[in-house]
Tab-separated table of C-alpha atoms in Angstrom:
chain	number	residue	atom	x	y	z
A	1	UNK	CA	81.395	96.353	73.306
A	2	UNK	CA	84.127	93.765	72.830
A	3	UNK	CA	86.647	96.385	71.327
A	4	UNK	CA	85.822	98.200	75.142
A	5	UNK	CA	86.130	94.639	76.993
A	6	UNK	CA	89.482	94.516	75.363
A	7	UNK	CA	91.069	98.060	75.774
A	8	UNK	CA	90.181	97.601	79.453
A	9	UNK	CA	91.300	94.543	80.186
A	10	UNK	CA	94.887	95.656	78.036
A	11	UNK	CA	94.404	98.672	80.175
A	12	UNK	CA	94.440	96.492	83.072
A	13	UNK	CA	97.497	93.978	82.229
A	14	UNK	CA	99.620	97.366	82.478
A	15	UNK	CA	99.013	97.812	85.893
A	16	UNK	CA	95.703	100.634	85.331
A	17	UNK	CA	93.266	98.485	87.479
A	18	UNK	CA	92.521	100.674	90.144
A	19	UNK	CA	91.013	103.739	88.255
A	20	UNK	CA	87.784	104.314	86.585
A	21	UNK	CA	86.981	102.476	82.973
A	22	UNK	CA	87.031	105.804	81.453
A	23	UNK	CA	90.062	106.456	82.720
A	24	UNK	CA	91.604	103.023	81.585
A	25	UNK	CA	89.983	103.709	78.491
A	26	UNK	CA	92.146	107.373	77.925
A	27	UNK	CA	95.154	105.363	79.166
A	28	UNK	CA	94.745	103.030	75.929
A	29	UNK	CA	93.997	105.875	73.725
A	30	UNK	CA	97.244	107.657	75.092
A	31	UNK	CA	99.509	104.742	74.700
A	32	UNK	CA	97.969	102.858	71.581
A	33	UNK	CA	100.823	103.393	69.320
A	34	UNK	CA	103.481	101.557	71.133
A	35	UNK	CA	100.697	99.051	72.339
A	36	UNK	CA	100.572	97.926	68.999
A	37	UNK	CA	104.244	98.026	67.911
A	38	UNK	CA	104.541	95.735	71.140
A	39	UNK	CA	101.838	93.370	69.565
A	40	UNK	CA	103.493	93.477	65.557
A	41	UNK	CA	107.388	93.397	67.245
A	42	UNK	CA	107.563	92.537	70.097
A	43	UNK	CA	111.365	91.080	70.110
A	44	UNK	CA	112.138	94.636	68.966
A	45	UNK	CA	109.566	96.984	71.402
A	46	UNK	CA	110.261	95.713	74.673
A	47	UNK	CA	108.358	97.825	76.682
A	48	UNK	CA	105.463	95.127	77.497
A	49	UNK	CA	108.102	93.331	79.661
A	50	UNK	CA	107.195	96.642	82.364
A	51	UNK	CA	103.417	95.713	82.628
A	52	UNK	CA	102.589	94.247	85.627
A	53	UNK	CA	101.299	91.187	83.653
A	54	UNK	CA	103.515	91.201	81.321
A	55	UNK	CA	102.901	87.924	78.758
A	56	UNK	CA	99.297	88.993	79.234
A	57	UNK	CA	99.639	92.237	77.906
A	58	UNK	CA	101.923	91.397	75.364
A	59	UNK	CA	98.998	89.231	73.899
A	60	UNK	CA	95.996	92.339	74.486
A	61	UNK	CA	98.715	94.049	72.312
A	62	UNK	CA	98.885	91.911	69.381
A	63	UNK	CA	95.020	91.224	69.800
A	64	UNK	CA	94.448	94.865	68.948
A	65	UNK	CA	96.031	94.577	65.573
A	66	UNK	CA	94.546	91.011	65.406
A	67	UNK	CA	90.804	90.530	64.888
A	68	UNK	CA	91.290	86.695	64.977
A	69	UNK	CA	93.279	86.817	67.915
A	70	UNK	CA	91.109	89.381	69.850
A	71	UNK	CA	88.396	86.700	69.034
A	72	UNK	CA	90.022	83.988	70.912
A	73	UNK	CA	91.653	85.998	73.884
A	74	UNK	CA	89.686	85.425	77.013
A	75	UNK	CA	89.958	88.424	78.844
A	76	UNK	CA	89.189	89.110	82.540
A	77	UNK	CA	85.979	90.669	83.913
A	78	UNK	CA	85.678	91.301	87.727
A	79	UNK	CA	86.286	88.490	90.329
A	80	UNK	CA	86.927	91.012	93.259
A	81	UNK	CA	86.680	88.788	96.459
A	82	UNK	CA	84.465	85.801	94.379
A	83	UNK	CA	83.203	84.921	97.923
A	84	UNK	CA	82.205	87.913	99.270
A	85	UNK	CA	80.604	88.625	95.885
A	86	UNK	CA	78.359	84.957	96.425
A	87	UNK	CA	77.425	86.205	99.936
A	88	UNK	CA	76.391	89.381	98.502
A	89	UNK	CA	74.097	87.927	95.958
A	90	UNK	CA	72.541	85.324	98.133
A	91	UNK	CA	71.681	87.603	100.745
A	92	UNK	CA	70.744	90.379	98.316
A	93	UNK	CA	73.095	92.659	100.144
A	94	UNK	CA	73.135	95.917	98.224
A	95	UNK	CA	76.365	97.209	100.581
A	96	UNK	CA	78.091	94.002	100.201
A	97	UNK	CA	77.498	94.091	96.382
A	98	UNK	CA	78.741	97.824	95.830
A	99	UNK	CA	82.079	96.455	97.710
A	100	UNK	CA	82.877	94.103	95.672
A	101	UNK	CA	82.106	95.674	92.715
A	102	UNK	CA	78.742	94.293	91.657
A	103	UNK	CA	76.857	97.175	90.834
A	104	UNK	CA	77.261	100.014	88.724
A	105	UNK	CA	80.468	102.513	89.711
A	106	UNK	CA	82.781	105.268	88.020
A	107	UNK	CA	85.567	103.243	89.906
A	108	UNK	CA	86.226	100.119	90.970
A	109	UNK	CA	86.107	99.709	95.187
A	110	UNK	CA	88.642	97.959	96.843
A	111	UNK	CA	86.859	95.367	100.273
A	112	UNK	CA	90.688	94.983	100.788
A	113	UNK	CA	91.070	98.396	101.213
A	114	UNK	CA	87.968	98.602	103.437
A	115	UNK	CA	89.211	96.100	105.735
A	116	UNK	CA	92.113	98.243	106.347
A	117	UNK	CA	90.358	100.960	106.772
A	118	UNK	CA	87.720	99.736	110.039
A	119	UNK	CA	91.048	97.858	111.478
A	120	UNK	CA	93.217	100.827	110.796
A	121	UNK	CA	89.627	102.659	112.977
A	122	UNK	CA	90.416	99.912	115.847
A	123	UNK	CA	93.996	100.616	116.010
A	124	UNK	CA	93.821	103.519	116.470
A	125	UNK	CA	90.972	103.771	119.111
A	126	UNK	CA	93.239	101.159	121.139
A	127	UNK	CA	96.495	103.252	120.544
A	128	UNK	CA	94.352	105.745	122.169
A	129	UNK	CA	93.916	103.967	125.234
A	130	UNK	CA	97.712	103.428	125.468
A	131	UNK	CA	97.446	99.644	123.947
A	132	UNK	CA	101.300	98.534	123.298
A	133	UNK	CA	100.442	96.172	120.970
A	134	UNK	CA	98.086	98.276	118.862
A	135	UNK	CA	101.154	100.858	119.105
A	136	UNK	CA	103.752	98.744	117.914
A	137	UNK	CA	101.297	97.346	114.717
A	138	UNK	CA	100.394	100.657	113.623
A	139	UNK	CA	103.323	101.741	111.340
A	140	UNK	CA	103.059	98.135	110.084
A	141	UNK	CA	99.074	98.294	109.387
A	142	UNK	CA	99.335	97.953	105.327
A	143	UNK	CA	96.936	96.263	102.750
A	144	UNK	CA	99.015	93.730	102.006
A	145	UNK	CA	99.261	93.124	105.575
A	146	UNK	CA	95.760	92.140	105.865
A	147	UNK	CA	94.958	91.134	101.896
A	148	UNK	CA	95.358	87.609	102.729
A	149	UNK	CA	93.228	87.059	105.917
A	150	UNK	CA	90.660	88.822	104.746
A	151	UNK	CA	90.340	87.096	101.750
A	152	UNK	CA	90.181	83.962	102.713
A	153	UNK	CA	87.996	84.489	105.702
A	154	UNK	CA	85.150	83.544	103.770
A	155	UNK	CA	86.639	80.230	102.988
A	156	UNK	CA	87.221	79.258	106.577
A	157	UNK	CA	90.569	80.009	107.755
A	158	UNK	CA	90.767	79.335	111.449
A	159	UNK	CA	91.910	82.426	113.995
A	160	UNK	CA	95.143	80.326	113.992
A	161	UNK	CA	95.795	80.059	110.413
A	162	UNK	CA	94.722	83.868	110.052
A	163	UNK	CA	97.468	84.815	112.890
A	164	UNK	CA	100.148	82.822	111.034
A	165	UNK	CA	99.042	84.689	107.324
A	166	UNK	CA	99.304	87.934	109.161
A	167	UNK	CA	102.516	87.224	111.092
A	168	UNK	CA	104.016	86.199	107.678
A	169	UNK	CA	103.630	89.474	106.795
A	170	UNK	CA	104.432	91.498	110.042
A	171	UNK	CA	107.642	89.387	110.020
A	172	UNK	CA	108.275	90.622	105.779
A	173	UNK	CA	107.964	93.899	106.924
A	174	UNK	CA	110.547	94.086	109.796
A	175	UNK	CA	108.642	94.052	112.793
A	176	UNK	CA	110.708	93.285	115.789
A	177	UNK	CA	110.599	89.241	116.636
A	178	UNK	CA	109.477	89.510	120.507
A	179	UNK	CA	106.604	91.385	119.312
A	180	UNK	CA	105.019	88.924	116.450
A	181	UNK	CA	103.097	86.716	118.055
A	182	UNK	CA	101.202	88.953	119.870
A	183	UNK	CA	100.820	91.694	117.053
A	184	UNK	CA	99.375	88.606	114.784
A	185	UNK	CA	97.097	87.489	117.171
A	186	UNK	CA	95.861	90.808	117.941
A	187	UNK	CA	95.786	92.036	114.110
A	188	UNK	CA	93.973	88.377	112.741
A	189	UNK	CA	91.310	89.698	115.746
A	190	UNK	CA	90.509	92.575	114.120
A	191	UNK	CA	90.868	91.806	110.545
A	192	UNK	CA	88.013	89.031	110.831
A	193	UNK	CA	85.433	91.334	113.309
A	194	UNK	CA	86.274	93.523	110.301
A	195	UNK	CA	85.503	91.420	107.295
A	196	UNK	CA	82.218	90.536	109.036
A	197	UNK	CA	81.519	94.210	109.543
């Protein structure tokens, strides 16, 4: 069980977060070899500097040749949306806890993703109705767009402060300056009816 813990979690310090175990599990079957030439030279091998987490990997890599080390390497288990996960539990919301990934799945879900999905649903229904705003935010509606809001929603963040995360983004991406304020306003909107949905 700990051998599993830690090919997933190696798995995961590559960048293979977002498919099933299984599948993270195959990926560390597939690429073992090199894992563990990282993890014995790791001056030489190099390729650990691509991971996504890249000191992190470099150490699931020399814990897999390592029994001592794999002993001592703490290695991560699920914290998707921590707060969303409490809510779920205290008011034994089976929906709430499949989002966030406490129950059983084949994959891990994404609330993130969700999010974007109902606001992406709003859009849309208002770009229908010949909204100008809701037309103007729709090439820019992106999960990173809305990550941040929607995470920390459930720690409080006022409509202003969610307006400001969102026009952060809006403003990385390129929209056009005249049309930020109200695209933030209008975007924070949805994004927290949506979290609450």
């Amino acid at each position: 069980r700990g051998r599993r813990r830690l090919h997933i979690h190696l798995a995961n310090m590559w960048g293979e977060d977002k498919c099933s175990f299984d599948d993270r599990l195959k990926w560390v079957d597939e690429n073992r070899s090199w894992a563990e030439e990282c993890g014995t030279w790791p001056m030489e091998n190099t390729r650990w500097m691509d991971a996504e987490e890249p000191l992190q990997f470099l150490a699931a890599c020399v814990a897999l040749i390592d029994p001592e080390v794999a002993s001592r390497l703490p290695v991560h288990a699920d914290g998707t949306a921590n707060a969303l996960q409490w809510y779920a539990a205290l008011g034994r919301d089976s929906d709430g806890a499949a989002a966030v990934n406490m129950t059983r799945s084949d994959k891990p879900n994404d609330p993130y993703t969700d999010v974007l999905a109902e606001v992406s649903m709003r859009v849309d229904a208002d770009c229908g109705q010949g909204h100008k705003v809701a037309n103007a935010v729709r090439k820019h509606l992106l999960r990173k767009t809305l990550k941040q809001t929607a995470m920390t929603s459930t720690y409080g963040v006022t409509r202003h402060g969610a307006a400001d995360q969102i026009r952060s983004q809006l403003k990385k991406a390129g929209m056009e300056r005249d049309l930020l304020g109200k695209s933030s306003i209008y975007l924070s909107n949805h994004t927290l009816e949506a979290v609450g949905e």
